[in-house]
PDB file of C-alpha atoms and ligand atoms in Angstrom:
ATOM      1  CA  MET A   1       0.066  -0.076  -0.035  1.00  0.00           C
ATOM      2  CA  ASP A   2       0.957   3.645  -0.637  1.00  0.00           C
ATOM      3  CA  LYS A   3      -0.416   4.844   2.660  1.00  0.00           C
ATOM      4  CA  ILE A   4      -1.132   3.301   6.081  1.00  0.00           C
ATOM      5  CA  ASP A   5      -4.725   3.913   6.976  1.00  0.00           C
ATOM      6  CA  LEU A   6      -4.094   4.307  10.677  1.00  0.00           C
ATOM      7  CA  TYR A   7      -0.838   4.915  12.582  1.00  0.00           C
ATOM      8  CA  GLN A   8      -1.266   4.097  16.313  1.00  0.00           C
ATOM      9  CA  ILE A   9       0.927   4.506  19.433  1.00  0.00           C
ATOM     10  CA  HIS A  10       0.478   1.421  21.454  1.00  0.00           C
ATOM     11  CA  PHE A  11       1.200   2.621  24.936  1.00  0.00           C
ATOM     12  CA  PRO A  12       0.826   6.092  26.621  1.00  0.00           C
ATOM     13  CA  SER A  13       4.375   6.345  27.967  1.00  0.00           C
ATOM     14  CA  VAL A  14       6.245   6.858  24.674  1.00  0.00           C
ATOM     15  CA  LEU A  15       5.803  10.703  24.156  1.00  0.00           C
ATOM     16  CA  VAL A  16       8.626  11.013  21.958  1.00  0.00           C
ATOM     17  CA  PHE A  17       6.665   9.459  19.185  1.00  0.00           C
ATOM     18  CA  TRP A  18       4.123  12.199  19.065  1.00  0.00           C
ATOM     19  CA  ASP A  19       6.096  14.353  16.735  1.00  0.00           C
ATOM     20  CA  GLY A  20       6.824  11.009  14.721  1.00  0.00           C
ATOM     21  CA  LEU A  21       3.139  10.492  14.066  1.00  0.00           C
ATOM     22  CA  ALA A  22       2.698  14.038  13.085  1.00  0.00           C
ATOM     23  CA  ASP A  23       5.744  13.870  10.589  1.00  0.00           C
ATOM     24  CA  CYS A  24       4.301  10.657   9.083  1.00  0.00           C
ATOM     25  CA  PHE A  25       0.910  12.365   8.581  1.00  0.00           C
ATOM     26  CA  ASP A  26       2.548  15.581   7.102  1.00  0.00           C
ATOM     27  CA  GLN A  27       4.683  13.503   4.772  1.00  0.00           C
ATOM     28  CA  GLY A  28       1.580  11.639   3.361  1.00  0.00           C
ATOM     29  CA  LEU A  29       2.716   8.214   4.711  1.00  0.00           C
ATOM     30  CA  VAL A  30      -0.308   7.689   6.812  1.00  0.00           C
ATOM     31  CA  LYS A  31      -4.003   8.770   6.484  1.00  0.00           C
ATOM     32  CA  ALA A  32      -4.744   9.075  10.051  1.00  0.00           C
ATOM     33  CA  VAL A  33      -3.052   8.983  13.516  1.00  0.00           C
ATOM     34  CA  GLY A  34      -4.233   7.361  16.770  1.00  0.00           C
ATOM     35  CA  VAL A  35      -3.145   6.062  20.164  1.00  0.00           C
ATOM     36  CA  SER A  36      -3.976   3.162  22.327  1.00  0.00           C
ATOM     37  CA  ASN A  37      -4.567   2.556  25.882  1.00  0.00           C
ATOM     38  CA  TYR A  38      -4.447   6.372  26.653  1.00  0.00           C
ATOM     39  CA  GLY A  39      -6.380   7.782  29.726  1.00  0.00           C
ATOM     40  CA  SER A  40      -8.462  11.074  29.416  1.00  0.00           C
ATOM     41  CA  GLU A  41      -5.554  13.603  30.227  1.00  0.00           C
ATOM     42  CA  ALA A  42      -3.239  11.851  27.862  1.00  0.00           C
ATOM     43  CA  VAL A  43      -5.789  12.013  25.179  1.00  0.00           C
ATOM     44  CA  ARG A  44      -6.280  15.737  25.672  1.00  0.00           C
ATOM     45  CA  ALA A  45      -2.585  16.428  25.899  1.00  0.00           C
ATOM     46  CA  ILE A  46      -1.786  14.653  22.459  1.00  0.00           C
ATOM     47  CA  SER A  47      -4.898  16.169  20.820  1.00  0.00           C
ATOM     48  CA  ARG A  48      -3.620  19.690  21.737  1.00  0.00           C
ATOM     49  CA  THR A  49      -0.103  18.872  20.457  1.00  0.00           C
ATOM     50  CA  LEU A  50      -1.468  17.462  17.080  1.00  0.00           C
ATOM     51  CA  ALA A  51      -3.960  20.154  16.796  1.00  0.00           C
ATOM     52  CA  ALA A  52      -0.981  22.639  17.007  1.00  0.00           C
ATOM     53  CA  ARG A  53       0.159  21.027  13.671  1.00  0.00           C
ATOM     54  CA  GLY A  54      -3.351  20.943  12.241  1.00  0.00           C
ATOM     55  CA  ILE A  55      -3.737  17.147  12.638  1.00  0.00           C
ATOM     56  CA  PRO A  56      -6.625  15.386  14.278  1.00  0.00           C
ATOM     57  CA  LEU A  57      -6.219  12.627  16.707  1.00  0.00           C
ATOM     58  CA  THR A  58      -8.544   9.962  15.076  1.00  0.00           C
ATOM     59  CA  SER A  59      -8.781   7.210  17.617  1.00  0.00           C
ATOM     60  CA  ASN A  60      -8.007   5.692  20.848  1.00  0.00           C
ATOM     61  CA  GLN A  61      -7.843   1.899  21.027  1.00  0.00           C
ATOM     62  CA  ILE A  62      -9.134   0.855  24.569  1.00  0.00           C
ATOM     63  CA  GLN A  63     -10.710  -2.096  26.220  1.00  0.00           C
ATOM     64  CA  TYR A  64     -14.378  -1.747  26.141  1.00  0.00           C
ATOM     65  CA  SER A  65     -17.111  -4.188  26.474  1.00  0.00           C
ATOM     66  CA  LEU A  66     -20.119  -5.259  28.272  1.00  0.00           C
ATOM     67  CA  VAL A  67     -17.904  -6.790  30.914  1.00  0.00           C
ATOM     68  CA  TYR A  68     -15.514  -4.031  30.917  1.00  0.00           C
ATOM     69  CA  ARG A  69     -17.319  -0.818  31.058  1.00  0.00           C
ATOM     70  CA  PHE A  70     -14.668   1.526  32.920  1.00  0.00           C
ATOM     71  CA  PRO A  71     -14.124   3.810  29.909  1.00  0.00           C
ATOM     72  CA  GLU A  72     -17.964   4.852  30.584  1.00  0.00           C
ATOM     73  CA  LEU A  73     -17.411   5.197  34.308  1.00  0.00           C
ATOM     74  CA  ASN A  74     -14.040   6.993  34.542  1.00  0.00           C
ATOM     75  CA  GLY A  75     -14.677   9.763  31.856  1.00  0.00           C
ATOM     76  CA  MET A  76     -12.587   8.250  29.179  1.00  0.00           C
ATOM     77  CA  LYS A  77     -15.493   7.675  26.704  1.00  0.00           C
ATOM     78  CA  ALA A  78     -16.948  11.152  27.520  1.00  0.00           C
ATOM     79  CA  THR A  79     -13.506  12.713  26.746  1.00  0.00           C
ATOM     80  CA  CYS A  80     -13.081  10.951  23.442  1.00  0.00           C
ATOM     81  CA  ASP A  81     -16.817  11.672  22.324  1.00  0.00           C
ATOM     82  CA  GLU A  82     -16.132  15.398  23.304  1.00  0.00           C
ATOM     83  CA  LEU A  83     -13.028  15.633  21.178  1.00  0.00           C
ATOM     84  CA  GLY A  84     -14.335  13.604  18.370  1.00  0.00           C
ATOM     85  CA  VAL A  85     -11.881  10.858  18.962  1.00  0.00           C
ATOM     86  CA  LYS A  86     -13.050   7.469  17.774  1.00  0.00           C
ATOM     87  CA  ILE A  87     -12.901   4.705  20.224  1.00  0.00           C
ATOM     88  CA  LEU A  88     -11.788   1.480  18.861  1.00  0.00           C
ATOM     89  CA  ALA A  89     -13.029  -1.309  21.291  1.00  0.00           C
ATOM     90  CA  TYR A  90     -10.557  -3.999  21.876  1.00  0.00           C
ATOM     91  CA  SER A  91     -11.409  -7.216  23.549  1.00  0.00           C
ATOM     92  CA  PRO A  92     -15.273  -6.510  22.774  1.00  0.00           C
ATOM     93  CA  LEU A  93     -16.190 -10.194  23.391  1.00  0.00           C
ATOM     94  CA  GLY A  94     -14.529 -10.090  26.980  1.00  0.00           C
ATOM     95  CA  LEU A  95     -11.854 -12.317  25.687  1.00  0.00           C
ATOM     96  CA  GLY A  96     -14.570 -14.791  24.493  1.00  0.00           C
ATOM     97  CA  ALA A  97     -16.631 -14.632  27.759  1.00  0.00           C
ATOM     98  CA  LEU A  98     -19.529 -12.749  26.132  1.00  0.00           C
ATOM     99  CA  THR A  99     -19.961 -15.457  23.399  1.00  0.00           C
ATOM    100  CA  GLY A 100     -21.410 -17.321  26.432  1.00  0.00           C
ATOM    101  CA  LYS A 101     -19.496 -20.606  25.598  1.00  0.00           C
ATOM    102  CA  TRP A 102     -17.644 -20.610  28.913  1.00  0.00           C
ATOM    103  CA  THR A 103     -19.186 -23.053  31.390  1.00  0.00           C
ATOM    104  CA  GLU A 104     -17.956 -24.962  34.405  1.00  0.00           C
ATOM    105  CA  THR A 105     -17.257 -27.849  32.127  1.00  0.00           C
ATOM    106  CA  SER A 106     -15.847 -26.136  29.278  1.00  0.00           C
ATOM    107  CA  LEU A 107     -13.389 -23.748  30.566  1.00  0.00           C
ATOM    108  CA  PRO A 108     -10.820 -21.666  28.449  1.00  0.00           C
ATOM    109  CA  GLU A 109      -7.192 -22.764  28.678  1.00  0.00           C
ATOM    110  CA  GLY A 110      -4.435 -20.264  30.189  1.00  0.00           C
ATOM    111  CA  PRO A 111      -5.065 -17.082  32.027  1.00  0.00           C
ATOM    112  CA  ARG A 112      -8.674 -17.011  30.561  1.00  0.00           C
ATOM    113  CA  GLY A 113      -9.504 -20.000  32.710  1.00  0.00           C
ATOM    114  CA  GLN A 114      -9.178 -17.856  35.813  1.00  0.00           C
ATOM    115  CA  ILE A 115     -11.285 -15.080  34.380  1.00  0.00           C
ATOM    116  CA  ALA A 116     -13.925 -17.582  33.448  1.00  0.00           C
ATOM    117  CA  THR A 117     -13.805 -19.201  36.966  1.00  0.00           C
ATOM    118  CA  LYS A 118     -14.463 -15.716  38.549  1.00  0.00           C
ATOM    119  CA  LEU A 119     -17.190 -14.866  36.153  1.00  0.00           C
ATOM    120  CA  LEU A 120     -19.072 -18.083  36.532  1.00  0.00           C
ATOM    121  CA  LYS A 121     -19.118 -17.658  40.323  1.00  0.00           C
ATOM    122  CA  ASP A 122     -20.850 -14.385  40.001  1.00  0.00           C
ATOM    123  CA  PRO A 123     -24.629 -15.059  39.907  1.00  0.00           C
ATOM    124  CA  ASN A 124     -25.023 -11.681  38.051  1.00  0.00           C
ATOM    125  CA  TRP A 125     -23.049 -12.909  35.042  1.00  0.00           C
ATOM    126  CA  SER A 126     -25.636 -15.432  33.939  1.00  0.00           C
ATOM    127  CA  LEU A 127     -28.285 -12.795  34.486  1.00  0.00           C
ATOM    128  CA  LEU A 128     -26.308 -10.831  31.931  1.00  0.00           C
ATOM    129  CA  LEU A 129     -26.042 -13.703  29.553  1.00  0.00           C
ATOM    130  CA  ASP A 130     -29.830 -14.090  30.003  1.00  0.00           C
ATOM    131  CA  ALA A 131     -30.303 -10.467  29.183  1.00  0.00           C
ATOM    132  CA  MET A 132     -28.213 -10.948  26.007  1.00  0.00           C
ATOM    133  CA  LYS A 133     -30.127 -14.025  25.044  1.00  0.00           C
ATOM    134  CA  ASP A 134     -33.237 -12.223  25.362  1.00  0.00           C
ATOM    135  CA  VAL A 135     -31.945  -9.459  23.010  1.00  0.00           C
ATOM    136  CA  ALA A 136     -30.616 -12.122  20.555  1.00  0.00           C
ATOM    137  CA  LYS A 137     -34.081 -13.623  20.299  1.00  0.00           C
ATOM    138  CA  GLN A 138     -35.640 -10.258  19.281  1.00  0.00           C
ATOM    139  CA  HIS A 139     -33.415 -10.190  16.232  1.00  0.00           C
ATOM    140  CA  GLY A 140     -34.022 -13.890  14.631  1.00  0.00           C
ATOM    141  CA  ALA A 141     -32.842 -17.374  15.511  1.00  0.00           C
ATOM    142  CA  ASP A 142     -29.478 -16.889  13.924  1.00  0.00           C
ATOM    143  CA  THR A 143     -28.658 -14.029  16.266  1.00  0.00           C
ATOM    144  CA  THR A 144     -25.647 -15.037  18.380  1.00  0.00           C
ATOM    145  CA  LEU A 145     -24.455 -13.584  21.798  1.00  0.00           C
ATOM    146  CA  SER A 146     -21.214 -12.488  20.153  1.00  0.00           C
ATOM    147  CA  GLN A 147     -23.265 -10.426  17.772  1.00  0.00           C
ATOM    148  CA  VAL A 148     -25.136  -8.829  20.541  1.00  0.00           C
ATOM    149  CA  ALA A 149     -21.956  -7.957  22.392  1.00  0.00           C
ATOM    150  CA  ILE A 150     -20.304  -6.435  19.315  1.00  0.00           C
ATOM    151  CA  ALA A 151     -23.583  -4.555  18.395  1.00  0.00           C
ATOM    152  CA  TRP A 152     -23.666  -3.172  21.858  1.00  0.00           C
ATOM    153  CA  CYS A 153     -20.237  -1.591  21.230  1.00  0.00           C
ATOM    154  CA  ILE A 154     -21.468  -0.165  17.962  1.00  0.00           C
ATOM    155  CA  ALA A 155     -24.668   1.318  19.674  1.00  0.00           C
ATOM    156  CA  LYS A 156     -22.348   3.132  22.111  1.00  0.00           C
ATOM    157  CA  GLY A 157     -20.684   4.800  19.231  1.00  0.00           C
ATOM    158  CA  THR A 158     -17.358   2.756  19.203  1.00  0.00           C
ATOM    159  CA  THR A 159     -15.647   0.674  16.533  1.00  0.00           C
ATOM    160  CA  PRO A 160     -15.152  -2.852  17.931  1.00  0.00           C
ATOM    161  CA  ILE A 161     -12.342  -4.931  16.751  1.00  0.00           C
ATOM    162  CA  PRO A 162     -13.205  -8.405  17.995  1.00  0.00           C
ATOM    163  CA  GLY A 163     -10.434 -11.124  17.618  1.00  0.00           C
ATOM    164  CA  VAL A 164     -11.102 -14.275  15.776  1.00  0.00           C
ATOM    165  CA  ARG A 165      -9.575 -17.792  15.457  1.00  0.00           C
ATOM    166  CA  ASN A 166     -11.225 -19.096  12.465  1.00  0.00           C
ATOM    167  CA  VAL A 167     -13.651 -18.237   9.415  1.00  0.00           C
ATOM    168  CA  ARG A 168     -16.678 -19.542  11.331  1.00  0.00           C
ATOM    169  CA  GLN A 169     -16.168 -16.841  14.096  1.00  0.00           C
ATOM    170  CA  ALA A 170     -15.445 -14.224  11.422  1.00  0.00           C
ATOM    171  CA  GLU A 171     -18.512 -14.989   9.570  1.00  0.00           C
ATOM    172  CA  ASP A 172     -20.461 -14.755  12.939  1.00  0.00           C
ATOM    173  CA  ASN A 173     -18.972 -11.774  14.234  1.00  0.00           C
ATOM    174  CA  ILE A 174     -19.332  -9.707  10.945  1.00  0.00           C
ATOM    175  CA  ARG A 175     -23.085 -10.136  10.961  1.00  0.00           C
ATOM    176  CA  ALA A 176     -23.121  -7.696  13.965  1.00  0.00           C
ATOM    177  CA  ILE A 177     -22.603  -4.759  11.621  1.00  0.00           C
ATOM    178  CA  SER A 178     -26.397  -5.046  10.572  1.00  0.00           C
ATOM    179  CA  LEU A 179     -27.599  -5.733  14.023  1.00  0.00           C
ATOM    180  CA  ALA A 180     -29.195  -2.487  15.218  1.00  0.00           C
ATOM    181  CA  LEU A 181     -30.209  -2.553  18.897  1.00  0.00           C
ATOM    182  CA  THR A 182     -32.909  -0.528  20.203  1.00  0.00           C
ATOM    183  CA  GLY A 183     -32.542   2.179  22.968  1.00  0.00           C
ATOM    184  CA  ASN A 184     -34.572  -0.207  25.273  1.00  0.00           C
ATOM    185  CA  GLU A 185     -32.277  -3.216  24.492  1.00  0.00           C
ATOM    186  CA  VAL A 186     -29.012  -1.245  25.195  1.00  0.00           C
ATOM    187  CA  ALA A 187     -30.464   0.084  28.506  1.00  0.00           C
ATOM    188  CA  ALA A 188     -31.558  -3.485  29.506  1.00  0.00           C
ATOM    189  CA  LEU A 189     -28.071  -4.598  28.738  1.00  0.00           C
ATOM    190  CA  ASP A 190     -26.520  -1.652  30.498  1.00  0.00           C
ATOM    191  CA  ALA A 191     -28.470  -2.527  33.673  1.00  0.00           C
ATOM    192  CA  ALA A 192     -27.570  -6.217  33.677  1.00  0.00           C
ATOM    193  CA  ALA A 193     -23.760  -5.583  32.905  1.00  0.00           C
ATOM    194  CA  ALA A 194     -23.508  -3.104  35.796  1.00  0.00           C
ATOM    195  CA  LYS A 195     -24.246  -5.709  38.335  1.00  0.00           C
ATOM    196  CA  VAL A 196     -21.365  -8.024  37.144  1.00  0.00           C
ATOM    197  CA  ALA A 197     -18.230  -7.773  39.092  1.00  0.00           C
ATOM    198  CA  PRO A 198     -15.484  -6.818  36.590  1.00  0.00           C
ATOM    199  CA  TYR A 199     -13.040  -9.649  35.603  1.00  0.00           C
ATOM    200  CA  ILE A 200     -10.056  -7.154  36.002  1.00  0.00           C
ATOM    201  CA  GLU A 201      -9.940  -4.100  37.946  1.00  0.00           C
ATOM    202  CA  PRO A 202      -8.223  -1.090  35.930  1.00  0.00           C
ATOM    203  CA  THR A 203      -5.681  -0.764  39.150  1.00  0.00           C
ATOM    204  CA  ALA A 204      -4.410  -4.309  38.275  1.00  0.00           C
ATOM    205  CA  SER A 205      -3.886  -3.549  34.746  1.00  0.00           C
ATOM    206  CA  PRO A 206      -0.276  -2.976  33.540  1.00  0.00           C
ATOM    207  CA  PHE A 207      -1.490  -0.042  31.549  1.00  0.00           C
ATOM    208  CA  ASN A 208      -2.674   1.750  34.507  1.00  0.00           C
ATOM    209  CA  ASN A 209       1.007   1.987  35.556  1.00  0.00           C
ATOM    210  CA  LEU A 210       1.939   3.194  32.260  1.00  0.00           C
ATOM    211  CA  ARG A 211      -0.764   6.028  32.487  1.00  0.00           C
ATOM    212  CA  GLN A 212       0.538   7.071  35.939  1.00  0.00           C
ATOM    213  CA  SER A 213       3.910   7.187  34.507  1.00  0.00           C
ATOM    214  CA  PHE A 214       2.541   9.187  31.567  1.00  0.00           C
ATOM    215  CA  ASP A 215       1.007  11.817  33.755  1.00  0.00           C
ATOM    216  CA  THR A 216       4.494  12.523  35.315  1.00  0.00           C
ATOM    217  CA  LYS A 217       6.203  12.724  32.063  1.00  0.00           C
ATOM    218  CA  GLN A 218       3.609  14.744  30.521  1.00  0.00           C
ATOM    219  CA  ALA A 219       4.203  17.545  33.004  1.00  0.00           C
ATOM    220  CA  MET A 220       7.827  17.427  32.022  1.00  0.00           C
ATOM    221  CA  TYR A 221       6.998  17.294  28.491  1.00  0.00           C
ATOM    222  CA  GLU A 222       4.614  20.261  28.312  1.00  0.00           C
ATOM    223  CA  ALA A 223       6.959  22.412  30.795  1.00  0.00           C
TER     224      ALA A 223
HETATM  225  N1  LIG B   1      -4.352  -2.209  22.011  1.00  0.00           N
HETATM  226  C1  LIG B   1      -4.225  -3.127  22.947  1.00  0.00           C
HETATM  227  O1  LIG B   1      -3.455  -2.801  23.693  1.00  0.00           O
HETATM  228  C2  LIG B   1      -4.894  -4.455  22.756  1.00  0.00           C
HETATM  229  C3  LIG B   1      -4.982  -5.309  23.782  1.00  0.00           C
HETATM  230  C4  LIG B   1      -5.651  -6.487  23.604  1.00  0.00           C
HETATM  231  C5  LIG B   1      -6.299  -6.720  22.318  1.00  0.00           C
HETATM  232  N2  LIG B   1      -6.160  -5.878  21.402  1.00  0.00           N
HETATM  233  C6  LIG B   1      -6.721  -6.156  19.984  1.00  0.00           C
HETATM  234  O2  LIG B   1      -8.125  -6.456  20.178  1.00  0.00           O
HETATM  235  C7  LIG B   1      -8.572  -7.467  19.152  1.00  0.00           C
HETATM  236  C8  LIG B   1      -9.467  -8.472  19.954  1.00  0.00           C
HETATM  237  O3  LIG B   1      -9.364  -8.704  21.334  1.00  0.00           O
HETATM  238  P1  LIG B   1      -8.990  -9.903  21.883  1.00  0.00           P
HETATM  239  O4  LIG B   1      -8.962 -10.991  20.951  1.00  0.00           O
HETATM  240  O5  LIG B   1      -8.228  -9.710  23.110  1.00  0.00           O
HETATM  241  O6  LIG B   1     -10.584 -10.206  22.733  1.00  0.00           O
HETATM  242  P2  LIG B   1     -11.977 -10.479  22.139  1.00  0.00           P
HETATM  243  O7  LIG B   1     -12.364  -9.835  20.782  1.00  0.00           O
HETATM  244  O8  LIG B   1     -12.906 -10.079  23.203  1.00  0.00           O
HETATM  245  O9  LIG B   1     -12.186 -12.090  22.109  1.00  0.00           O
HETATM  246  C9  LIG B   1     -11.698 -12.759  20.839  1.00  0.00           C
HETATM  247  C10 LIG B   1     -11.804 -14.404  21.309  1.00  0.00           C
HETATM  248  O10 LIG B   1     -13.263 -14.760  21.498  1.00  0.00           O
HETATM  249  C11 LIG B   1     -13.405 -16.045  20.603  1.00  0.00           C
HETATM  250  N3  LIG B   1     -14.355 -15.727  19.776  1.00  0.00           N
HETATM  251  C12 LIG B   1     -14.388 -14.771  18.784  1.00  0.00           C
HETATM  252  N4  LIG B   1     -15.490 -14.665  17.997  1.00  0.00           N
HETATM  253  C13 LIG B   1     -16.166 -15.725  18.414  1.00  0.00           C
HETATM  254  C14 LIG B   1     -17.327 -16.318  18.048  1.00  0.00           C
HETATM  255  N5  LIG B   1     -18.124 -15.701  17.015  1.00  0.00           N
HETATM  256  N6  LIG B   1     -17.887 -17.466  18.543  1.00  0.00           N
HETATM  257  C15 LIG B   1     -17.096 -18.123  19.624  1.00  0.00           C
HETATM  258  N7  LIG B   1     -16.037 -17.667  20.069  1.00  0.00           N
HETATM  259  C16 LIG B   1     -15.456 -16.408  19.515  1.00  0.00           C
HETATM  260  C17 LIG B   1     -12.041 -16.510  20.153  1.00  0.00           C
HETATM  261  O11 LIG B   1     -11.232 -17.203  21.162  1.00  0.00           O
HETATM  262  P3  LIG B   1     -11.525 -18.703  21.347  1.00  0.00           P
HETATM  263  O12 LIG B   1     -11.935 -19.380  19.948  1.00  0.00           O
HETATM  264  O13 LIG B   1     -10.013 -19.197  21.719  1.00  0.00           O
HETATM  265  O14 LIG B   1     -12.453 -18.842  22.451  1.00  0.00           O
HETATM  266  C18 LIG B   1     -11.278 -15.090  19.954  1.00  0.00           C
HETATM  267  O15 LIG B   1      -9.793 -15.168  19.927  1.00  0.00           O
HETATM  268  C19 LIG B   1      -7.472  -8.119  18.701  1.00  0.00           C
HETATM  269  O16 LIG B   1      -7.161  -7.663  17.391  1.00  0.00           O
HETATM  270  C20 LIG B   1      -6.171  -7.489  19.605  1.00  0.00           C
HETATM  271  O17 LIG B   1      -4.961  -7.217  18.664  1.00  0.00           O
HETATM  272  C21 LIG B   1      -5.472  -4.660  21.474  1.00  0.00           C
END
C-alpha cells in the first residue's frame, strides 16, 4: 500500500513518538493517526499537540465491552466523544466470555480460565447472559451472543475490533454490523452489565502504571 490507513501508538508512556506520528501524517505516509490505552488526560494532551500542527487525533484503542465498562465510568469515553476521537473497542467479547460458551465443564485454557472461573461464580454473570439471550431472540434465531456483544459496542458509538480464530467466528461476528439494537435493548444490557463484578480492575492492569508514568512525564514534556 502507498499509505497506512491508521498509525497508532500502542502505549501512553512513549511521548517522543508524538512528533513522529505528526511527521508521518505530514509526509503523506499515513491517512490518520491514533493512540491506544491512553487515559483522558493523555488524550487531551496529544490532541492539543497534534492540533497545533493541524492534525486530528482520530482514535484511541481501549478495552471496552459489556464486561469492561470502565471507559464509561471513568470519563474516558466522554472525553473521546467530546473531542471527536473514535474509540476502537478492543476485547469487545470480553476475551470470549461474552460469547456465552464458557461453562464449568468447558473452561478456556491459560489465563482466561481464571477469568472464566471468576465470572461463573458471580450470579449476576448468568443474568447478563440471559439479558443478552433475550436481546438475541428479538433479532432472529441466527443471532448469537457474540453479535449482541459487538452490536452493543457499535450502539455506544465505538468501533469494536473482535479477535477471531477461524472463518466461522469471523462470519458470525461480521453479521453484527447489521444488528441495530434499540435504546431499550441497550438500556437492558447496561443494567444487567452494571451488576457484574469486573474480571479485572483497572488498578490491576499494567496499562494503569503506564498511565501514571505518563502523567508525570506529561508535566515535564509540556513544561
Ligand atoms: N491495543 C491493545 O493494547 C490491545 C490489547 C488486547 C487486544 N487488542 C486487540 O483487540 C482485538 C480483539 O481482542 P481480543 O482477541 O483480546 O478479545 P475478544 O475480541 O474479546 O475475544 C476474541 C476471542 O473470542 C473468541 N471468539 C471470537 N469470536 C467468536 C465467536 N463468534 N464465537 C465463539 N468464540 C469467538 C476467540 O477465542 P477462542 O476461540 O479461543 O475462544 C477469539 O480469539 C485483537 O485484534 C487484539 O489485537 C489490543
